[in-house]
Amino acid sequence: MSYQAQQCRINRLTSSEPNQRVECEGGLIELWDETEEQFQCSGIHAMRVTVQHNSLSLPNFHPFPRLVYIERGEGILGVTFPGCPETYDSSGRQEEGIRGDEQREFGHQKDLHQKVHRFTRGDIIAIPPGAVHWCYNDGNEEVVTVIVNDLNNPSNQLDQTFRSFYLAGGVERSSEQRGKHTQQQFNNILRPFDPELLSEAFDVPEDLVRKMQQTENRGLIVRVDKGEMRILSPGSEQDYDDERRRKYVGLDVNGLEETICTMRLRHNLDNRREADVYSRHGGRLNIVNEHKLPILRHLDMSVEKGNMFPNTIYSPHWAVNSHSVVYVTRGEAHVQVVGNNGQSVMDDRVNEGEMFVIPQYFTVSVKAGSNGFEYVSFKTTSSPMKSPMVGYTSVLRAMPVQVLTNAYQISPSEAHQLKYNREHQTFFLPSRGGKSRRF
Amino acid sequence: MSYQAQQCRINRLTSSEPNQRVECEGGLIELWDETEEQFQCSGIHAMRVTVQHNSLSLPNFHPFPRLVYIERGEGILGVTFPGCPETYDSSGRQEEGIRGDEQREFGHQKDLHQKVHRFTRGDIIAIPPGAVHWCYNDGNEEVVTVIVNDLNNPSNQLDQTFRSFYLAGGVERSSEQRGKHTQQQFNNILRPFDPELLSEAFDVPEDLVRKMQQTENRGLIVRVDKGEMRILSPGSEQDYDDERRRKYVGLDVNGLEETICTMRLRHNLDNRREADVYSRHGGRLNIVNEHKLPILRHLDMSVEKGNMFPNTIYSPHWAVNSHSVVYVTRGEAHVQVVGNNGQSVMDDRVNEGEMFVIPQYFTVSVKAGSNGFEYVSFKTTSSPMKSPMVGYTSVLRAMPVQVLTNAYQISPSEAHQLKYNREHQTFFLPSRGGKSRRF
Amino acid sequence: MSYQAQQCRINRLTSSEPNQRVECEGGLIELWDETEEQFQCSGIHAMRVTVQHNSLSLPNFHPFPRLVYIERGEGILGVTFPGCPETYDSSGRQEEGIRGDEQREFGHQKDLHQKVHRFTRGDIIAIPPGAVHWCYNDGNEEVVTVIVNDLNNPSNQLDQTFRSFYLAGGVERSSEQRGKHTQQQFNNILRPFDPELLSEAFDVPEDLVRKMQQTENRGLIVRVDKGEMRILSPGSEQDYDDERRRKYVGLDVNGLEETICTMRLRHNLDNRREADVYSRHGGRLNIVNEHKLPILRHLDMSVEKGNMFPNTIYSPHWAVNSHSVVYVTRGEAHVQVVGNNGQSVMDDRVNEGEMFVIPQYFTVSVKAGSNGFEYVSFKTTSSPMKSPMVGYTSVLRAMPVQVLTNAYQISPSEAHQLKYNREHQTFFLPSRGGKSRRF
């Protein structure tokens, strides 16, 4: 797959589903087509990962930041940073899962590890570049996550290609493909090393090293024997409180662990009390930016979840400082996007499970379908800002009436209507009802 | 027009005039050829816009910062930012311009809008990325502006292509072209939207929306009916004072409006008392950097205006941290530019109305013509720094005499001359008179 | 040589020697092949410069930061910044070197110049972008330096091509080449200027200017007449003390000189007491980052010197926030590098005098040869961070035992071995002795 300089010659945006599948014994990885113009322009790579009940997504890391949205289910996420302390002790609970002979051997040893995070439906999780992470589904339904990677982030000193580094597992080739690319990005980085060297390095028998290297047949998500994975998983309340109190005193490795090691990584997008925009007849908007989740400053990403009531209009607006990558979580809508040359680059119905990109400064309008519309929009900035055409922060309202009258050859009265008819509203505008042509 | 990765394989710099024209009823837009090597290397796009008396340049915005130099005339500029307050009230003065029946309808309503700025000849104006701006000529002569856009600015997440977003007006195609490109970048972004949706969004009749969409025949600069555009336009004294006093307390939209909403956007380049370099026999240099105009820190751009007396030499020097884009405002000069491989890439006479680029670190010398030389140089940094070969900050003066004697195989006495003969001068060196070969 | 967007499609890394030579009367410049994939990916350009006893490397500057490692010898380095003061006075000592008639003329004049720096074997020297620098070998053996340039540094607004700007000297073409490129990058930037203009600018006779322009035959490193170059060269103790005491009060040129003018530029990598990692049986690691040498923050580069005892293993690890460019200073080693797709991209013996790149996040293991292994590794970040697989900061140790047992299908006991067998060690692991297959 050849890399070229970023291009945004967008003629046509398309709302699409993933076009590549990697099936594993414990789940499914689906990838959107990174060669599409809209993903090339935005430097975004997106995937959807399904983890079955009692399955483990194997440890991996990436050279760029990623946001993970939990569409369904609940579970445990481990995120490890080099140099951060092992402040969690799962040894107490673990004993039940140890077989008899093992227990005799080290049953009283502690098993310290870095913090794990409990997640649930509606959470957004921030994974900093290079952080090794794994995910375990200990719930009762499958976990479905939508993951957006920002390949253009300056932390990535490699080129603008999607890369995964897995510490275990691997797939030889994808089990199914709609596109033309041969998928080879998922392989265990331990495999090619000289077993004798690894054996010396870890100070373990070569047999053990060979086991670590021969994991490619299991894929990237594996099933776990029942009862084995009882990991310390704090409830969410404890989790939040702990974070506020905990203060790590330790090695000063670049001063980074003071910020990263103890930072909160997740925030729920479904909290009604935290809604940033709420319109009784229009809908609800929850924005998670660097103020609500400070680690996002390190990622320079953010996210917004919108819940639009049936037939509501999201007034035409553009994003000032980011691209937006929109994933439809429920319902449908009619979306129109217009580019800089006044050309309509999208004018389509979008459906649940699809994704599309709205490039920076492109104007978008959305009209929710008759069953409403719910989406998650990922942004390539940690402090997103949008400029609406309508409402109390509208760009037209900011201009003198005389500019509008002369710009549009309209009367002062008409200009006043443009400026003030939606004076007390913004973003989500309830439909005038029944008159809509399209829904 | 295809985009490629930035290249600076400069073999030849050329001082050139714009090669593309867009004629409008109220003025003229001229564009320099962005495919020239020098503009590709620097990531600069340049244009000259002429606005006739009593004409309005329609509201537009761009995904990158721009500096506007007012070469001639005076007028009013509106710059709006999303989320900034409408702190200006033009309703008092406006009434005179309202026709009778309109006045009855809403004559006592206020017309609040965001700040407008009065500009005059010699001003430089900073337009942040994404800020919607319009310009009205209420003076007695035509307004001529030279505009430099920095496409490489990191705020621009689209590619390195020039893009304009117009909220009104539009041109189908350019009225005249010397180059080969078909120009399509200027079109109203409202036009393609579904009128019914816009009508709902603005809560105005569909007729009004259709008027807003059908403006492409008027171009991008329109004539204004006499008397209509009486907008609150503070005198410049009031303008400056207001800014220091005004403190907006309002919505916290990303904390940005605290800095952007009330920041000064313009500075005059012709203020003799503010000259940064003044030589009684050489000339005058006015630099406007982030210290004089703090908003430039957000744009990472700056500007310098030079006024060289006849036959003065601008000593060979290079820019340490930016490209320079030079526009000739008056007179002529002989300019020589040398690149890294010791190759002369320019050795030409430059004339009024032309523009050329001096890439970062390329050495340039200028000798003013017999009528003097005046220019404006735009920089791709907010804190420009140059390294002269001659004078009290000269790079040769910073080296021990012995390094010079051995480097150039000259005597210590000669090395001393190189270091100290211009000890008390810098940049603008008066000619020794009459001896010049070229002028 | 054509420039393309950065690409990291690394199939094969190779440890290589320079492939281009420029011979000069006073020394030798050797360049690594910048078209190699590994250098293209990392944006690194590397060279080795040998300066003979009593020879002078002529003043030059570059549009990007560079780190200079002194592999052998000692001497004096001058680094000048525009706007910094001339705080050194070499006139006292210089008199001895001045011939009789010259001395009469200006023997009592001072020769003020900017600071010079004494360097010695094992030093790393930071050269900020655009700083003019020269180097003089006043020692008894030849000076050998290894220089790494970071072309991707954001200070470089030109493209990602290697460029040198020389103020004196020049070579017409390279004296010998193994590669296919014609080398033209080294030429005096003064040469093409109009001698009459330069004569006016410097206020010196045209004859003197012509001497400055006709230096291309001498190359880039010149021999110095014995006795001439007695430049004030503070001993290293004085040097360090001076820096702490000196406080420059002067022109405020962009505020930059407050930081740059008086900052320390060099640090020795061989200081045993400063070792960051020391293992009695393994070896020693000295890291010079922005904390030890604050100017590195401006360069966003750093360096590490490793001294591995015979047969020691550098445990598998990856660099989190930089590429690494490794130059072998002594001994040999077996190096294996694995990329993101689990593919071995290097599995070779590396030898003294060779260089290779380890891309960001690529996993590397090193096993020192039977005579030990010593290297210098240059990093494209000022605060390097690595993630080891083994030892007390190991990524495996940070994970719960249950994740390891399920990821690798191993027993809890085996997982404990992986986590804790090297609990008290990190990075340099002594060999178990005699068992190694390769050495």
Tab-separated table of C-alpha atoms in Angstrom, chain C residues 42-307:
chain	number	residue	atom	x	y	z
C	42	SER	CA	13.907	8.890	9.955
C	43	GLY	CA	14.666	12.172	8.175
C	44	ILE	CA	18.280	11.810	9.264
C	45	HIS	CA	21.388	12.793	7.350
C	46	ALA	CA	24.717	11.617	8.727
C	47	MET	CA	28.363	12.358	8.031
C	48	ARG	CA	31.793	11.778	9.504
C	49	VAL	CA	34.299	14.625	9.373
C	50	THR	CA	38.025	14.229	9.985
C	51	VAL	CA	40.031	17.378	10.686
C	52	GLN	CA	43.838	17.072	10.588
C	53	HIS	CA	46.129	18.564	13.197
C	54	ASN	CA	46.351	22.366	12.830
C	55	SER	CA	43.504	22.449	10.315
C	56	LEU	CA	40.298	24.468	10.236
C	57	SER	CA	36.863	23.301	9.168
C	58	LEU	CA	35.464	26.390	7.449
C	59	PRO	CA	32.441	28.296	8.815
C	60	ASN	CA	29.096	26.887	7.738
C	61	PHE	CA	25.478	26.569	8.837
C	62	HIS	CA	22.459	24.370	8.218
C	63	PRO	CA	18.689	24.805	8.222
C	64	PHE	CA	18.220	22.028	10.822
C	65	PRO	CA	19.723	21.071	14.191
C	66	ARG	CA	22.727	18.768	14.367
C	67	LEU	CA	24.506	16.770	17.005
C	68	VAL	CA	28.280	16.352	16.754
C	69	TYR	CA	29.980	13.474	18.524
C	70	ILE	CA	33.743	13.759	19.028
C	71	GLU	CA	35.012	10.285	18.346
C	72	ARG	CA	38.700	11.178	18.535
C	73	GLY	CA	40.956	14.152	19.249
C	74	GLU	CA	40.384	17.571	20.736
C	75	GLY	CA	40.078	21.137	19.517
C	76	ILE	CA	38.121	24.334	19.467
C	77	LEU	CA	34.626	24.949	18.141
C	78	GLY	CA	33.157	28.343	17.395
C	79	VAL	CA	29.371	28.669	17.245
C	80	THR	CA	27.903	32.063	16.481
C	81	PHE	CA	24.342	33.260	16.771
C	82	PRO	CA	22.949	36.393	15.172
C	83	GLY	CA	22.532	39.072	17.823
C	84	CYS	CA	24.651	37.417	20.497
C	85	PRO	CA	27.441	39.578	21.967
C	86	GLU	CA	31.156	39.256	21.330
C	87	THR	CA	32.221	38.410	24.866
C	88	TYR	CA	35.593	36.814	24.134
C	89	ASP	CA	38.779	38.750	23.594
C	90	SER	CA	41.573	36.872	21.840
C	91	SER	CA	43.673	39.956	21.145
C	92	GLY	CA	46.142	39.419	23.975
C	93	ARG	CA	47.333	36.053	22.863
C	94	GLN	CA	46.984	36.774	19.237
C	95	GLU	CA	49.810	39.260	19.012
C	96	GLU	CA	52.435	36.539	18.839
C	97	GLY	CA	50.938	35.337	15.612
C	98	ILE	CA	50.801	38.677	13.872
C	99	ARG	CA	53.562	39.561	11.539
C	100	GLY	CA	55.625	42.654	12.349
C	101	ASP	CA	54.022	45.166	10.051
C	102	GLU	CA	50.521	44.082	10.894
C	103	GLN	CA	51.281	44.385	14.562
C	104	ARG	CA	52.343	47.962	14.182
C	105	GLU	CA	49.131	48.740	12.470
C	106	PHE	CA	46.588	47.457	14.949
C	107	GLY	CA	48.462	45.385	17.497
C	108	HIS	CA	46.772	47.111	20.350
C	109	GLN	CA	43.262	46.703	18.990
C	110	LYS	CA	41.146	44.168	20.687
C	111	ASP	CA	39.717	41.243	18.775
C	112	LEU	CA	36.354	40.549	20.316
C	113	HIS	CA	34.379	37.542	19.156
C	114	GLN	CA	31.631	35.265	20.333
C	115	LYS	CA	32.323	32.408	22.668
C	116	VAL	CA	34.461	29.477	21.553
C	117	HIS	CA	34.202	26.017	23.014
C	118	ARG	CA	36.992	23.570	23.769
C	119	PHE	CA	35.979	20.011	22.990
C	120	THR	CA	37.541	16.653	23.614
C	121	ARG	CA	37.011	12.984	22.834
C	122	GLY	CA	33.639	11.709	23.987
C	123	ASP	CA	31.898	15.086	23.870
C	124	ILE	CA	28.524	15.598	22.276
C	125	ILE	CA	27.961	19.092	20.894
C	126	ALA	CA	24.584	20.606	20.042
C	127	ILE	CA	24.457	22.960	17.056
C	128	PRO	CA	21.136	24.820	16.801
C	129	PRO	CA	19.603	25.371	13.352
C	130	GLY	CA	21.200	28.261	11.488
C	131	ALA	CA	24.139	28.699	13.887
C	132	VAL	CA	27.356	29.383	11.948
C	133	HIS	CA	30.094	27.109	13.250
C	134	TRP	CA	33.738	26.310	12.565
C	135	CYS	CA	36.145	23.867	14.136
C	136	TYR	CA	39.877	24.035	14.660
C	137	ASN	CA	42.110	21.104	15.578
C	138	ASP	CA	44.837	22.420	17.900
C	139	GLY	CA	45.560	19.005	19.373
C	140	ASN	CA	48.188	16.443	18.539
C	141	GLU	CA	46.071	13.868	16.746
C	142	GLU	CA	43.367	14.077	14.102
C	143	VAL	CA	39.865	15.036	15.165
C	144	VAL	CA	37.147	12.621	14.046
C	145	THR	CA	33.537	13.723	14.451
C	146	VAL	CA	30.289	11.952	13.667
C	147	ILE	CA	27.474	14.357	12.790
C	148	VAL	CA	23.771	13.609	12.706
C	149	ASN	CA	21.351	16.139	11.165
C	150	ASP	CA	17.602	16.046	11.834
C	151	LEU	CA	16.094	17.207	8.531
C	152	ASN	CA	12.529	16.762	9.827
C	153	ASN	CA	12.913	19.288	12.630
C	154	PRO	CA	10.136	21.888	12.385
C	155	SER	CA	12.696	24.719	12.395
C	156	ASN	CA	13.530	23.623	8.849
C	157	GLN	CA	11.021	25.334	6.558
C	158	LEU	CA	12.794	24.133	3.447
C	159	ASP	CA	12.160	20.606	2.244
C	160	GLN	CA	13.616	17.399	3.643
C	161	THR	CA	16.852	17.640	1.644
C	162	PHE	CA	20.317	17.951	3.173
C	163	ARG	CA	21.696	21.466	2.660
C	164	SER	CA	24.956	23.091	3.795
C	165	PHE	CA	25.672	26.812	3.598
C	166	TYR	CA	29.405	27.582	3.631
C	167	LEU	CA	30.726	31.110	4.216
C	168	ALA	CA	34.129	30.255	2.770
C	169	GLY	CA	35.811	27.577	0.709
C	170	GLY	CA	33.945	25.190	-1.537
C	171	VAL	CA	34.435	22.113	-3.671
C	172	GLU	CA	33.661	21.890	-7.339
C	173	ARG	CA	32.805	18.238	-7.169
C	174	SER	CA	33.457	15.358	-4.857
C	175	SER	CA	36.861	13.763	-5.193
C	176	GLU	CA	35.536	10.242	-4.934
C	177	GLN	CA	32.126	8.620	-4.932
C	178	ARG	CA	30.785	5.191	-4.461
C	179	GLY	CA	27.211	6.254	-5.069
C	180	LYS	CA	25.611	7.711	-8.147
C	181	HIS	CA	24.849	11.274	-6.999
C	182	THR	CA	26.899	14.191	-8.140
C	183	GLN	CA	27.730	16.171	-5.069
C	184	GLN	CA	27.329	19.916	-5.368
C	185	GLN	CA	26.135	20.990	-1.984
C	186	PHE	CA	29.343	22.542	-0.692
C	187	ASN	CA	29.982	25.965	-2.139
C	188	ASN	CA	30.774	29.357	-0.754
C	189	ILE	CA	27.637	31.520	-0.662
C	190	LEU	CA	29.682	34.711	-1.123
C	191	ARG	CA	31.020	33.683	-4.498
C	192	PRO	CA	28.156	34.690	-6.798
C	193	PHE	CA	27.638	38.191	-5.372
C	194	ASP	CA	28.618	41.254	-7.350
C	195	PRO	CA	32.121	42.172	-6.026
C	196	GLU	CA	31.391	45.853	-6.293
C	197	LEU	CA	28.250	45.513	-4.202
C	198	LEU	CA	30.058	43.453	-1.572
C	199	SER	CA	32.888	45.965	-1.568
C	200	GLU	CA	30.402	48.735	-0.861
C	201	ALA	CA	28.544	46.655	1.693
C	202	PHE	CA	31.654	45.755	3.700
C	203	ASP	CA	33.324	49.090	2.927
C	204	VAL	CA	36.511	47.279	1.941
C	205	PRO	CA	38.506	47.245	-1.317
C	206	GLU	CA	37.180	45.122	-4.142
C	207	ASP	CA	40.461	43.191	-4.101
C	208	LEU	CA	39.689	41.908	-0.657
C	209	VAL	CA	36.223	40.838	-1.738
C	210	ARG	CA	37.660	38.921	-4.662
C	211	LYS	CA	39.948	37.037	-2.282
C	212	MET	CA	36.924	36.046	-0.212
C	213	GLN	CA	35.147	34.791	-3.297
C	214	GLN	CA	38.023	32.758	-4.747
C	215	THR	CA	38.379	30.098	-2.132
C	216	GLU	CA	36.800	27.108	-3.803
C	217	ASN	CA	40.071	25.422	-4.579
C	218	ARG	CA	40.920	24.935	-0.942
C	219	GLY	CA	37.948	22.695	-0.192
C	220	LEU	CA	36.069	22.850	3.089
C	221	ILE	CA	38.803	22.032	5.583
C	222	VAL	CA	42.044	24.017	5.271
C	223	ARG	CA	45.512	23.794	6.724
C	224	VAL	CA	46.538	26.621	9.019
C	225	ASP	CA	50.001	28.197	9.171
C	226	LYS	CA	51.648	27.094	12.359
C	227	GLY	CA	51.249	29.549	15.203
C	228	GLU	CA	48.436	31.578	13.717
C	229	MET	CA	45.434	30.126	15.444
C	230	ARG	CA	45.958	30.988	19.088
C	231	ILE	CA	42.384	31.610	20.008
C	232	LEU	CA	41.135	32.105	23.511
C	233	SER	CA	40.156	28.600	24.467
C	234	PRO	CA	39.035	28.257	28.038
C	235	GLY	CA	39.839	25.069	29.856
C	236	SER	CA	36.820	22.923	30.455
C	237	GLU	CA	36.521	23.797	34.163
C	238	GLN	CA	36.541	27.482	33.477
C	239	ASP	CA	34.131	26.909	30.655
C	240	TYR	CA	31.505	25.317	32.861
C	241	ASP	CA	31.917	27.865	35.661
C	242	ASP	CA	31.782	30.794	33.318
C	243	GLU	CA	28.506	29.659	31.925
C	244	ARG	CA	26.860	29.544	35.269
C	245	ARG	CA	28.066	32.995	36.209
C	246	ARG	CA	27.749	34.821	32.945
C	247	LYS	CA	24.620	36.865	32.455
C	248	TYR	CA	24.360	38.737	29.253
C	249	VAL	CA	22.603	42.078	29.371
C	250	GLY	CA	22.081	43.415	25.919
C	251	LEU	CA	19.877	43.860	22.927
C	252	ASP	CA	16.580	42.117	23.123
C	253	VAL	CA	16.519	40.456	19.739
C	254	ASN	CA	13.426	38.303	20.023
C	255	GLY	CA	14.369	37.302	23.553
C	256	LEU	CA	16.250	34.436	21.982
C	257	GLU	CA	19.742	35.439	23.019
C	258	GLU	CA	18.819	35.197	26.670
C	259	THR	CA	18.502	31.493	26.221
C	260	ILE	CA	20.755	30.679	23.315
C	261	CYS	CA	23.728	33.038	23.724
C	262	THR	CA	24.864	31.739	27.081
C	263	MET	CA	23.680	28.150	26.951
C	264	ARG	CA	26.088	25.286	27.310
C	265	LEU	CA	26.467	23.411	24.018
C	266	ARG	CA	28.473	20.366	25.004
C	267	HIS	CA	28.452	17.485	27.453
C	268	ASN	CA	30.807	14.569	27.822
C	269	LEU	CA	29.363	11.103	27.294
C	270	ASP	CA	32.185	9.214	28.987
C	271	ASN	CA	31.625	10.438	32.543
C	272	ARG	CA	31.326	7.271	34.630
C	273	ARG	CA	29.846	9.059	37.620
C	274	GLU	CA	26.990	10.302	35.470
C	275	ALA	CA	26.072	6.889	34.090
C	276	ASP	CA	22.283	6.472	33.975
C	277	VAL	CA	22.452	2.703	33.901
C	278	TYR	CA	25.339	0.791	35.385
C	279	SER	CA	25.530	-2.948	35.741
C	280	ARG	CA	28.677	-4.431	37.210
C	281	HIS	CA	28.496	-7.400	34.898
C	282	GLY	CA	26.592	-5.798	32.036
C	283	GLY	CA	27.860	-2.370	31.124
C	284	ARG	CA	27.158	1.321	31.271
C	285	LEU	CA	24.685	3.689	29.631
C	286	ASN	CA	25.107	7.478	29.553
C	287	ILE	CA	22.117	9.456	28.372
C	288	VAL	CA	22.335	13.150	27.551
C	289	ASN	CA	18.840	14.551	27.315
C	290	GLU	CA	17.258	17.984	27.806
C	291	HIS	CA	17.736	17.736	31.556
C	292	LYS	CA	21.499	17.298	31.341
C	293	LEU	CA	21.984	19.657	28.421
C	294	PRO	CA	19.058	22.101	28.316
C	295	ILE	CA	19.746	23.444	24.826
C	296	LEU	CA	18.634	20.043	23.514
C	297	ARG	CA	15.067	21.195	24.185
C	298	HIS	CA	15.529	23.661	21.321
C	299	LEU	CA	16.918	20.950	19.052
C	300	ASP	CA	14.512	18.181	20.081
C	301	MET	CA	17.379	15.718	19.857
C	302	SER	CA	19.356	13.723	22.414
C	303	VAL	CA	22.006	11.046	22.581
C	304	GLU	CA	22.907	7.894	24.466
C	305	LYS	CA	26.288	6.199	24.704
C	306	GLY	CA	26.366	2.526	25.576
C	307	ASN	CA	29.313	0.474	26.705
